[in-house]
Amino acid sequence: PVIWRGPIVGKMIQQFISDVKWGSLDYLVVDLPPGTGDAQLTIAQTVPLAGAVIVTTPQDVALEDVRRSIEMFRRVDVPILGIVENMSNFCCPHCGDHAPIFGEDGGREIADFFEVPLLGQIPINPSICEGGDGGQPVANSEGDEAEAFREVARRVAERAGGLRAPGPTITIS
């Protein structure tokens, strides 16, 4: 594990963005931890961004982080491409029933509140974990879970393409 604080985080992100030979990219998606910390601020202030995708889970405590994140990105003029609700429900692998074990529609409610699109709702399903652990992303397979990921990707690409920033497109989540 690497433990970085403040200025070191900023310096490493800047080095990552500027020193890597990216070649020709359609998109660069940077997955960040939740919140409004040094990583988010450094990227927002140093890289031309197409926008931010905010990922949340349905429970109220997660939505508080989302509120702060959206407000921070808006203050630094980063467009919000939309909200993705992860762990929207549990899909039983035996019977196929869906249960909203972390609450229901929190992502939709926060998207409506901030007037941004809900880009998709990703269920909890063991196949998602198994695919990731095995190096075979579920999006490359068939089924509802795969389609949910592909739909989110399509909507993010649509939104990012409509809000083109100068320079390479970098989307953070």
Short mmCIF file of N, CA and C in Angstrom, two decimals:
data_model
loop_
_atom_site.label_atom_id
_atom_site.label_comp_id
_atom_site.label_asym_id
_atom_site.label_seq_id
_atom_site.Cartn_x
_atom_site.Cartn_y
_atom_site.Cartn_z
N PRO A 1 0.82 -1.20 0.00
CA PRO A 1 0.00 0.00 0.00
C PRO A 1 0.87 1.26 0.00
N VAL A 2 0.37 2.26 -0.67
CA VAL A 2 1.04 3.55 -0.72
C VAL A 2 0.19 4.53 0.06
N ILE A 3 0.80 5.25 0.97
CA ILE A 3 0.08 6.24 1.77
C ILE A 3 0.62 7.61 1.39
N TRP A 4 -0.22 8.39 0.70
CA TRP A 4 0.17 9.71 0.25
C TRP A 4 -0.76 10.74 0.87
N ARG A 5 -0.21 11.92 1.10
CA ARG A 5 -1.00 13.02 1.62
C ARG A 5 -0.81 14.23 0.72
N GLY A 6 -1.73 15.15 0.82
CA GLY A 6 -1.74 16.46 0.18
C GLY A 6 -0.84 16.68 -1.01
N PRO A 7 0.29 17.39 -0.81
CA PRO A 7 1.14 17.78 -1.93
C PRO A 7 1.69 16.60 -2.73
N ILE A 8 1.93 15.49 -2.07
CA ILE A 8 2.45 14.32 -2.77
C ILE A 8 1.39 13.78 -3.73
N VAL A 9 0.14 13.75 -3.30
CA VAL A 9 -0.95 13.28 -4.17
C VAL A 9 -1.01 14.16 -5.42
N GLY A 10 -1.00 15.46 -5.22
CA GLY A 10 -1.06 16.39 -6.34
C GLY A 10 0.09 16.21 -7.30
N LYS A 11 1.29 16.09 -6.76
CA LYS A 11 2.48 15.93 -7.60
C LYS A 11 2.43 14.62 -8.39
N MET A 12 2.00 13.54 -7.76
CA MET A 12 1.94 12.25 -8.45
C MET A 12 0.86 12.25 -9.54
N ILE A 13 -0.26 12.88 -9.29
CA ILE A 13 -1.31 12.96 -10.31
C ILE A 13 -0.81 13.78 -11.49
N GLN A 14 -0.18 14.91 -11.23
CA GLN A 14 0.34 15.73 -12.31
C GLN A 14 1.38 14.95 -13.12
N GLN A 15 2.24 14.21 -12.45
CA GLN A 15 3.25 13.41 -13.14
C GLN A 15 2.57 12.32 -13.97
N PHE A 16 1.57 11.69 -13.41
CA PHE A 16 0.83 10.63 -14.11
C PHE A 16 0.21 11.17 -15.40
N ILE A 17 -0.41 12.33 -15.33
CA ILE A 17 -1.07 12.92 -16.48
C ILE A 17 -0.06 13.40 -17.51
N SER A 18 1.01 14.06 -17.07
CA SER A 18 1.93 14.70 -18.02
C SER A 18 3.06 13.79 -18.51
N ASP A 19 3.52 12.85 -17.71
CA ASP A 19 4.70 12.07 -18.09
C ASP A 19 4.40 10.75 -18.80
N VAL A 20 3.17 10.26 -18.71
CA VAL A 20 2.83 9.02 -19.40
C VAL A 20 2.58 9.34 -20.87
N LYS A 21 3.13 8.54 -21.75
CA LYS A 21 2.88 8.70 -23.19
C LYS A 21 1.57 7.97 -23.52
N TRP A 22 0.48 8.72 -23.51
CA TRP A 22 -0.84 8.14 -23.66
C TRP A 22 -1.14 7.70 -25.07
N GLY A 23 -0.49 8.28 -26.05
CA GLY A 23 -0.84 7.96 -27.42
C GLY A 23 -2.19 8.57 -27.76
N SER A 24 -2.85 8.01 -28.74
CA SER A 24 -4.15 8.52 -29.17
C SER A 24 -5.24 7.89 -28.30
N LEU A 25 -5.98 8.73 -27.61
CA LEU A 25 -7.04 8.26 -26.73
C LEU A 25 -8.39 8.83 -27.16
N ASP A 26 -9.41 8.03 -27.07
CA ASP A 26 -10.76 8.57 -27.19
C ASP A 26 -11.20 9.14 -25.84
N TYR A 27 -10.92 8.37 -24.79
CA TYR A 27 -11.27 8.78 -23.43
C TYR A 27 -10.22 8.26 -22.47
N LEU A 28 -10.03 8.98 -21.41
CA LEU A 28 -9.24 8.50 -20.28
C LEU A 28 -10.15 8.63 -19.07
N VAL A 29 -10.47 7.52 -18.45
CA VAL A 29 -11.33 7.50 -17.27
C VAL A 29 -10.45 7.30 -16.06
N VAL A 30 -10.54 8.20 -15.10
CA VAL A 30 -9.75 8.11 -13.88
C VAL A 30 -10.70 7.82 -12.73
N ASP A 31 -10.50 6.69 -12.08
CA ASP A 31 -11.34 6.28 -10.96
C ASP A 31 -10.74 6.83 -9.68
N LEU A 32 -11.48 7.64 -8.98
CA LEU A 32 -11.00 8.28 -7.76
C LEU A 32 -11.79 7.81 -6.55
N PRO A 33 -11.19 7.94 -5.38
CA PRO A 33 -11.95 7.62 -4.16
C PRO A 33 -13.08 8.63 -3.98
N PRO A 34 -14.08 8.28 -3.19
CA PRO A 34 -15.17 9.24 -2.97
C PRO A 34 -14.69 10.47 -2.22
N GLY A 35 -15.42 11.54 -2.42
CA GLY A 35 -15.14 12.73 -1.64
C GLY A 35 -14.64 13.90 -2.45
N THR A 36 -14.06 14.85 -1.74
CA THR A 36 -13.63 16.12 -2.32
C THR A 36 -12.19 16.41 -1.92
N GLY A 37 -11.34 15.44 -2.02
CA GLY A 37 -9.97 15.57 -1.53
C GLY A 37 -8.98 16.11 -2.55
N ASP A 38 -7.71 15.92 -2.21
CA ASP A 38 -6.62 16.44 -3.02
C ASP A 38 -6.61 15.87 -4.44
N ALA A 39 -6.91 14.60 -4.59
CA ALA A 39 -6.89 14.00 -5.92
C ALA A 39 -7.92 14.67 -6.83
N GLN A 40 -9.13 14.83 -6.36
CA GLN A 40 -10.18 15.45 -7.16
C GLN A 40 -9.83 16.89 -7.51
N LEU A 41 -9.38 17.65 -6.52
CA LEU A 41 -9.05 19.05 -6.77
C LEU A 41 -7.88 19.20 -7.72
N THR A 42 -6.85 18.38 -7.57
CA THR A 42 -5.69 18.47 -8.44
C THR A 42 -6.09 18.21 -9.89
N ILE A 43 -6.84 17.16 -10.13
CA ILE A 43 -7.25 16.86 -11.51
C ILE A 43 -8.14 17.97 -12.05
N ALA A 44 -9.09 18.41 -11.26
CA ALA A 44 -10.02 19.45 -11.73
C ALA A 44 -9.30 20.75 -12.05
N GLN A 45 -8.22 21.04 -11.36
CA GLN A 45 -7.53 22.31 -11.54
C GLN A 45 -6.37 22.25 -12.54
N THR A 46 -5.98 21.05 -12.98
CA THR A 46 -4.81 20.97 -13.85
C THR A 46 -5.06 20.32 -15.20
N VAL A 47 -6.19 19.70 -15.41
CA VAL A 47 -6.46 18.96 -16.64
C VAL A 47 -7.78 19.43 -17.23
N PRO A 48 -7.83 19.65 -18.56
CA PRO A 48 -9.13 19.99 -19.17
C PRO A 48 -10.03 18.75 -19.16
N LEU A 49 -11.12 18.83 -18.43
CA LEU A 49 -12.00 17.67 -18.24
C LEU A 49 -13.28 17.80 -19.05
N ALA A 50 -13.71 16.68 -19.62
CA ALA A 50 -15.04 16.65 -20.25
C ALA A 50 -16.11 16.66 -19.18
N GLY A 51 -15.80 16.09 -18.02
CA GLY A 51 -16.77 16.08 -16.95
C GLY A 51 -16.49 15.00 -15.93
N ALA A 52 -17.36 14.96 -14.93
CA ALA A 52 -17.25 13.99 -13.85
C ALA A 52 -18.47 13.09 -13.86
N VAL A 53 -18.22 11.81 -13.66
CA VAL A 53 -19.29 10.84 -13.44
C VAL A 53 -19.27 10.54 -11.95
N ILE A 54 -20.37 10.75 -11.29
CA ILE A 54 -20.46 10.54 -9.86
C ILE A 54 -21.08 9.17 -9.62
N VAL A 55 -20.33 8.32 -8.92
CA VAL A 55 -20.81 6.97 -8.62
C VAL A 55 -21.22 6.92 -7.15
N THR A 56 -22.38 6.36 -6.90
CA THR A 56 -22.89 6.28 -5.54
C THR A 56 -23.57 4.94 -5.31
N THR A 57 -23.89 4.69 -4.09
CA THR A 57 -24.78 3.60 -3.73
C THR A 57 -26.07 4.25 -3.22
N PRO A 58 -27.15 3.50 -3.08
CA PRO A 58 -28.43 4.12 -2.78
C PRO A 58 -28.61 4.69 -1.37
N GLN A 59 -27.76 4.30 -0.41
CA GLN A 59 -28.04 4.70 0.97
C GLN A 59 -27.72 6.17 1.23
N ASP A 60 -28.44 6.75 2.19
CA ASP A 60 -28.35 8.17 2.49
C ASP A 60 -26.93 8.63 2.82
N VAL A 61 -26.17 7.83 3.55
CA VAL A 61 -24.82 8.26 3.94
C VAL A 61 -23.94 8.44 2.70
N ALA A 62 -24.10 7.62 1.70
CA ALA A 62 -23.34 7.77 0.45
C ALA A 62 -23.79 9.01 -0.31
N LEU A 63 -25.07 9.30 -0.25
CA LEU A 63 -25.59 10.45 -0.99
C LEU A 63 -25.09 11.77 -0.43
N GLU A 64 -24.71 11.80 0.84
CA GLU A 64 -24.11 13.01 1.41
C GLU A 64 -22.77 13.30 0.75
N ASP A 65 -21.96 12.28 0.52
CA ASP A 65 -20.70 12.46 -0.21
C ASP A 65 -20.96 12.96 -1.63
N VAL A 66 -22.00 12.43 -2.25
CA VAL A 66 -22.35 12.84 -3.61
C VAL A 66 -22.69 14.32 -3.64
N ARG A 67 -23.47 14.78 -2.70
CA ARG A 67 -23.84 16.20 -2.66
C ARG A 67 -22.59 17.07 -2.59
N ARG A 68 -21.66 16.72 -1.72
CA ARG A 68 -20.43 17.51 -1.59
C ARG A 68 -19.59 17.44 -2.86
N SER A 69 -19.52 16.27 -3.46
CA SER A 69 -18.73 16.11 -4.69
C SER A 69 -19.30 16.95 -5.82
N ILE A 70 -20.59 16.89 -6.01
CA ILE A 70 -21.21 17.67 -7.09
C ILE A 70 -20.99 19.15 -6.86
N GLU A 71 -21.17 19.60 -5.64
CA GLU A 71 -20.97 21.02 -5.35
C GLU A 71 -19.53 21.44 -5.60
N MET A 72 -18.55 20.58 -5.21
CA MET A 72 -17.15 20.91 -5.45
C MET A 72 -16.85 20.99 -6.94
N PHE A 73 -17.29 19.98 -7.71
CA PHE A 73 -17.01 20.00 -9.15
C PHE A 73 -17.67 21.19 -9.83
N ARG A 74 -18.84 21.55 -9.41
CA ARG A 74 -19.49 22.73 -9.99
C ARG A 74 -18.72 24.01 -9.66
N ARG A 75 -18.19 24.10 -8.45
CA ARG A 75 -17.41 25.30 -8.07
C ARG A 75 -16.15 25.45 -8.90
N VAL A 76 -15.57 24.34 -9.34
CA VAL A 76 -14.35 24.41 -10.16
C VAL A 76 -14.67 24.22 -11.65
N ASP A 77 -15.93 24.42 -12.02
CA ASP A 77 -16.39 24.42 -13.40
C ASP A 77 -16.16 23.10 -14.15
N VAL A 78 -16.36 21.98 -13.46
CA VAL A 78 -16.31 20.67 -14.12
C VAL A 78 -17.75 20.21 -14.30
N PRO A 79 -18.16 20.00 -15.54
CA PRO A 79 -19.54 19.55 -15.76
C PRO A 79 -19.78 18.17 -15.14
N ILE A 80 -20.97 17.97 -14.63
CA ILE A 80 -21.36 16.67 -14.10
C ILE A 80 -22.05 15.93 -15.25
N LEU A 81 -21.42 14.84 -15.69
CA LEU A 81 -21.99 14.06 -16.79
C LEU A 81 -23.21 13.29 -16.33
N GLY A 82 -23.24 12.91 -15.06
CA GLY A 82 -24.38 12.19 -14.52
C GLY A 82 -24.00 11.34 -13.34
N ILE A 83 -25.00 10.61 -12.86
CA ILE A 83 -24.87 9.76 -11.68
C ILE A 83 -24.99 8.30 -12.10
N VAL A 84 -24.15 7.45 -11.52
CA VAL A 84 -24.29 6.00 -11.66
C VAL A 84 -24.57 5.46 -10.27
N GLU A 85 -25.65 4.70 -10.15
CA GLU A 85 -25.97 4.07 -8.87
C GLU A 85 -25.44 2.64 -8.90
N ASN A 86 -24.43 2.38 -8.08
CA ASN A 86 -23.85 1.05 -7.96
C ASN A 86 -24.57 0.32 -6.83
N MET A 87 -24.58 -0.99 -6.89
CA MET A 87 -25.23 -1.83 -5.87
C MET A 87 -26.69 -1.44 -5.68
N SER A 88 -27.36 -1.18 -6.82
CA SER A 88 -28.74 -0.72 -6.76
C SER A 88 -29.69 -1.77 -6.19
N ASN A 89 -29.39 -3.03 -6.43
CA ASN A 89 -30.17 -4.10 -5.84
C ASN A 89 -29.37 -5.38 -5.93
N PHE A 90 -29.79 -6.37 -5.18
CA PHE A 90 -29.14 -7.68 -5.22
C PHE A 90 -29.97 -8.60 -6.11
N CYS A 91 -29.30 -9.20 -7.08
CA CYS A 91 -29.97 -10.14 -7.96
C CYS A 91 -29.61 -11.54 -7.51
N CYS A 92 -30.58 -12.29 -7.01
CA CYS A 92 -30.35 -13.64 -6.52
C CYS A 92 -29.95 -14.55 -7.69
N PRO A 93 -28.77 -15.18 -7.61
CA PRO A 93 -28.34 -16.03 -8.71
C PRO A 93 -29.15 -17.32 -8.85
N HIS A 94 -29.93 -17.65 -7.84
CA HIS A 94 -30.72 -18.89 -7.87
C HIS A 94 -32.12 -18.68 -8.44
N CYS A 95 -32.79 -17.62 -7.96
CA CYS A 95 -34.17 -17.43 -8.39
C CYS A 95 -34.37 -16.22 -9.29
N GLY A 96 -33.36 -15.33 -9.36
CA GLY A 96 -33.47 -14.16 -10.22
C GLY A 96 -34.21 -12.98 -9.61
N ASP A 97 -34.71 -13.13 -8.37
CA ASP A 97 -35.41 -12.01 -7.72
C ASP A 97 -34.42 -10.89 -7.40
N HIS A 98 -34.95 -9.67 -7.37
CA HIS A 98 -34.15 -8.49 -7.06
C HIS A 98 -34.59 -7.93 -5.72
N ALA A 99 -33.61 -7.61 -4.86
CA ALA A 99 -33.90 -7.03 -3.55
C ALA A 99 -33.03 -5.79 -3.35
N PRO A 100 -33.63 -4.64 -3.06
CA PRO A 100 -32.87 -3.40 -2.85
C PRO A 100 -32.28 -3.34 -1.44
N ILE A 101 -31.23 -4.11 -1.18
CA ILE A 101 -30.73 -4.26 0.19
C ILE A 101 -30.08 -2.99 0.75
N PHE A 102 -29.68 -2.05 -0.10
CA PHE A 102 -29.09 -0.80 0.39
C PHE A 102 -30.02 0.39 0.24
N GLY A 103 -31.27 0.13 -0.03
CA GLY A 103 -32.23 1.21 -0.26
C GLY A 103 -32.61 1.25 -1.73
N GLU A 104 -33.53 2.13 -2.03
CA GLU A 104 -34.07 2.15 -3.39
C GLU A 104 -34.03 3.55 -3.98
N ASP A 105 -33.48 3.64 -5.19
CA ASP A 105 -33.53 4.85 -6.02
C ASP A 105 -32.83 6.07 -5.43
N GLY A 106 -31.86 5.88 -4.56
CA GLY A 106 -31.09 7.02 -4.05
C GLY A 106 -30.37 7.75 -5.17
N GLY A 107 -29.82 7.00 -6.13
CA GLY A 107 -29.15 7.62 -7.27
C GLY A 107 -30.10 8.45 -8.11
N ARG A 108 -31.28 7.93 -8.34
CA ARG A 108 -32.29 8.66 -9.13
C ARG A 108 -32.71 9.94 -8.40
N GLU A 109 -32.91 9.84 -7.10
CA GLU A 109 -33.34 11.01 -6.33
C GLU A 109 -32.28 12.11 -6.34
N ILE A 110 -31.00 11.74 -6.17
CA ILE A 110 -29.95 12.76 -6.15
C ILE A 110 -29.75 13.34 -7.55
N ALA A 111 -29.90 12.51 -8.59
CA ALA A 111 -29.80 13.00 -9.96
C ALA A 111 -30.92 14.01 -10.23
N ASP A 112 -32.13 13.68 -9.80
CA ASP A 112 -33.25 14.61 -9.98
C ASP A 112 -33.02 15.90 -9.21
N PHE A 113 -32.51 15.80 -7.98
CA PHE A 113 -32.29 16.98 -7.15
C PHE A 113 -31.31 17.94 -7.82
N PHE A 114 -30.22 17.40 -8.38
CA PHE A 114 -29.21 18.24 -9.01
C PHE A 114 -29.44 18.45 -10.50
N GLU A 115 -30.54 17.89 -11.01
CA GLU A 115 -30.91 18.04 -12.42
C GLU A 115 -29.80 17.58 -13.35
N VAL A 116 -29.30 16.36 -13.06
CA VAL A 116 -28.32 15.71 -13.92
C VAL A 116 -28.88 14.33 -14.27
N PRO A 117 -28.41 13.74 -15.35
CA PRO A 117 -28.96 12.43 -15.74
C PRO A 117 -28.54 11.31 -14.80
N LEU A 118 -29.44 10.37 -14.62
CA LEU A 118 -29.08 9.09 -14.01
C LEU A 118 -28.58 8.23 -15.16
N LEU A 119 -27.29 7.92 -15.16
CA LEU A 119 -26.67 7.21 -16.28
C LEU A 119 -26.94 5.71 -16.24
N GLY A 120 -27.28 5.20 -15.06
CA GLY A 120 -27.58 3.78 -14.95
C GLY A 120 -27.56 3.30 -13.53
N GLN A 121 -28.10 2.12 -13.34
CA GLN A 121 -28.14 1.46 -12.04
C GLN A 121 -27.53 0.08 -12.21
N ILE A 122 -26.45 -0.16 -11.48
CA ILE A 122 -25.71 -1.42 -11.59
C ILE A 122 -26.08 -2.29 -10.39
N PRO A 123 -26.60 -3.50 -10.64
CA PRO A 123 -26.99 -4.37 -9.53
C PRO A 123 -25.79 -5.07 -8.90
N ILE A 124 -26.02 -5.64 -7.73
CA ILE A 124 -25.04 -6.54 -7.12
C ILE A 124 -25.34 -7.92 -7.69
N ASN A 125 -24.34 -8.54 -8.26
CA ASN A 125 -24.51 -9.88 -8.77
C ASN A 125 -23.15 -10.57 -8.69
N PRO A 126 -23.10 -11.77 -8.18
CA PRO A 126 -21.82 -12.47 -8.07
C PRO A 126 -21.05 -12.55 -9.39
N SER A 127 -21.74 -12.56 -10.50
CA SER A 127 -21.05 -12.65 -11.79
C SER A 127 -20.17 -11.43 -12.05
N ILE A 128 -20.53 -10.27 -11.52
CA ILE A 128 -19.73 -9.07 -11.69
C ILE A 128 -18.39 -9.23 -10.99
N CYS A 129 -18.43 -9.69 -9.76
CA CYS A 129 -17.21 -9.92 -8.99
C CYS A 129 -16.36 -11.02 -9.62
N GLU A 130 -17.00 -12.12 -9.97
CA GLU A 130 -16.27 -13.24 -10.56
C GLU A 130 -15.58 -12.83 -11.86
N GLY A 131 -16.27 -12.08 -12.69
CA GLY A 131 -15.68 -11.62 -13.94
C GLY A 131 -14.49 -10.71 -13.72
N GLY A 132 -14.64 -9.78 -12.78
CA GLY A 132 -13.53 -8.88 -12.48
C GLY A 132 -12.34 -9.62 -11.92
N ASP A 133 -12.59 -10.53 -10.98
CA ASP A 133 -11.49 -11.30 -10.39
C ASP A 133 -10.81 -12.19 -11.43
N GLY A 134 -11.57 -12.67 -12.39
CA GLY A 134 -11.02 -13.57 -13.40
C GLY A 134 -10.49 -12.86 -14.64
N GLY A 135 -10.52 -11.54 -14.64
CA GLY A 135 -10.02 -10.79 -15.78
C GLY A 135 -10.96 -10.78 -16.97
N GLN A 136 -12.20 -11.12 -16.74
CA GLN A 136 -13.22 -11.13 -17.79
C GLN A 136 -14.37 -10.22 -17.37
N PRO A 137 -14.27 -8.92 -17.65
CA PRO A 137 -15.32 -8.00 -17.22
C PRO A 137 -16.70 -8.45 -17.67
N VAL A 138 -17.66 -8.30 -16.79
CA VAL A 138 -19.02 -8.75 -17.08
C VAL A 138 -19.58 -8.04 -18.31
N ALA A 139 -19.10 -6.84 -18.60
CA ALA A 139 -19.59 -6.11 -19.77
C ALA A 139 -19.28 -6.84 -21.07
N ASN A 140 -18.31 -7.75 -21.04
CA ASN A 140 -17.96 -8.52 -22.23
C ASN A 140 -18.81 -9.78 -22.38
N SER A 141 -19.78 -9.96 -21.49
CA SER A 141 -20.61 -11.16 -21.54
C SER A 141 -22.04 -10.78 -21.92
N GLU A 142 -22.95 -11.68 -21.68
CA GLU A 142 -24.37 -11.44 -21.96
C GLU A 142 -25.12 -11.34 -20.64
N GLY A 143 -26.31 -10.79 -20.67
CA GLY A 143 -27.16 -10.73 -19.49
C GLY A 143 -27.45 -9.30 -19.06
N ASP A 144 -28.33 -9.19 -18.08
CA ASP A 144 -28.77 -7.87 -17.61
C ASP A 144 -27.63 -7.05 -17.03
N GLU A 145 -26.75 -7.69 -16.27
CA GLU A 145 -25.64 -6.96 -15.66
C GLU A 145 -24.71 -6.41 -16.73
N ALA A 146 -24.40 -7.22 -17.73
CA ALA A 146 -23.54 -6.77 -18.83
C ALA A 146 -24.18 -5.60 -19.56
N GLU A 147 -25.46 -5.71 -19.82
CA GLU A 147 -26.16 -4.64 -20.52
C GLU A 147 -26.19 -3.36 -19.69
N ALA A 148 -26.30 -3.47 -18.37
CA ALA A 148 -26.29 -2.29 -17.51
C ALA A 148 -24.96 -1.54 -17.64
N PHE A 149 -23.85 -2.27 -17.65
CA PHE A 149 -22.53 -1.64 -17.81
C PHE A 149 -22.38 -1.01 -19.19
N ARG A 150 -22.81 -1.71 -20.23
CA ARG A 150 -22.70 -1.17 -21.59
C ARG A 150 -23.56 0.08 -21.75
N GLU A 151 -24.72 0.08 -21.14
CA GLU A 151 -25.60 1.26 -21.22
C GLU A 151 -24.99 2.46 -20.51
N VAL A 152 -24.39 2.24 -19.35
CA VAL A 152 -23.70 3.33 -18.66
C VAL A 152 -22.57 3.87 -19.54
N ALA A 153 -21.77 2.99 -20.11
CA ALA A 153 -20.66 3.41 -20.97
C ALA A 153 -21.17 4.22 -22.16
N ARG A 154 -22.24 3.76 -22.77
CA ARG A 154 -22.81 4.49 -23.91
C ARG A 154 -23.28 5.88 -23.51
N ARG A 155 -23.96 5.97 -22.38
CA ARG A 155 -24.47 7.27 -21.92
C ARG A 155 -23.34 8.21 -21.52
N VAL A 156 -22.30 7.69 -20.88
CA VAL A 156 -21.15 8.53 -20.53
C VAL A 156 -20.50 9.06 -21.81
N ALA A 157 -20.30 8.20 -22.79
CA ALA A 157 -19.68 8.63 -24.05
C ALA A 157 -20.53 9.70 -24.74
N GLU A 158 -21.84 9.52 -24.75
CA GLU A 158 -22.74 10.53 -25.33
C GLU A 158 -22.59 11.86 -24.62
N ARG A 159 -22.63 11.81 -23.30
CA ARG A 159 -22.55 13.06 -22.51
C ARG A 159 -21.18 13.72 -22.66
N ALA A 160 -20.11 12.94 -22.61
CA ALA A 160 -18.77 13.50 -22.73
C ALA A 160 -18.56 14.09 -24.11
N GLY A 161 -19.08 13.43 -25.13
CA GLY A 161 -18.94 13.94 -26.49
C GLY A 161 -19.69 15.24 -26.70
N GLY A 162 -20.77 15.43 -26.00
CA GLY A 162 -21.55 16.65 -26.12
C GLY A 162 -21.00 17.80 -25.31
N LEU A 163 -20.04 17.54 -24.42
CA LEU A 163 -19.47 18.58 -23.56
C LEU A 163 -17.96 18.64 -23.75
N ARG A 164 -17.49 18.49 -24.96
CA ARG A 164 -16.06 18.40 -25.24
C ARG A 164 -15.26 19.53 -24.60
N ALA A 165 -14.25 19.14 -23.86
CA ALA A 165 -13.29 20.09 -23.31
C ALA A 165 -12.13 20.20 -24.29
N PRO A 166 -11.37 21.30 -24.26
CA PRO A 166 -10.19 21.37 -25.12
C PRO A 166 -9.17 20.31 -24.69
N GLY A 167 -8.48 19.74 -25.65
CA GLY A 167 -7.47 18.73 -25.31
C GLY A 167 -8.10 17.37 -25.20
N PRO A 168 -7.36 16.41 -24.63
CA PRO A 168 -7.88 15.04 -24.52
C PRO A 168 -9.06 14.99 -23.57
N THR A 169 -9.95 14.07 -23.82
CA THR A 169 -11.11 13.90 -22.95
C THR A 169 -10.72 13.04 -21.77
N ILE A 170 -10.89 13.56 -20.58
CA ILE A 170 -10.60 12.83 -19.36
C ILE A 170 -11.84 12.86 -18.51
N THR A 171 -12.35 11.71 -18.16
CA THR A 171 -13.55 11.61 -17.34
C THR A 171 -13.16 11.02 -15.99
N ILE A 172 -13.61 11.64 -14.92
CA ILE A 172 -13.28 11.13 -13.60
C ILE A 172 -14.51 10.57 -12.93
N SER A 173 -14.31 9.56 -12.13
CA SER A 173 -15.43 8.97 -11.41
C SER A 173 -15.03 8.66 -10.00
#
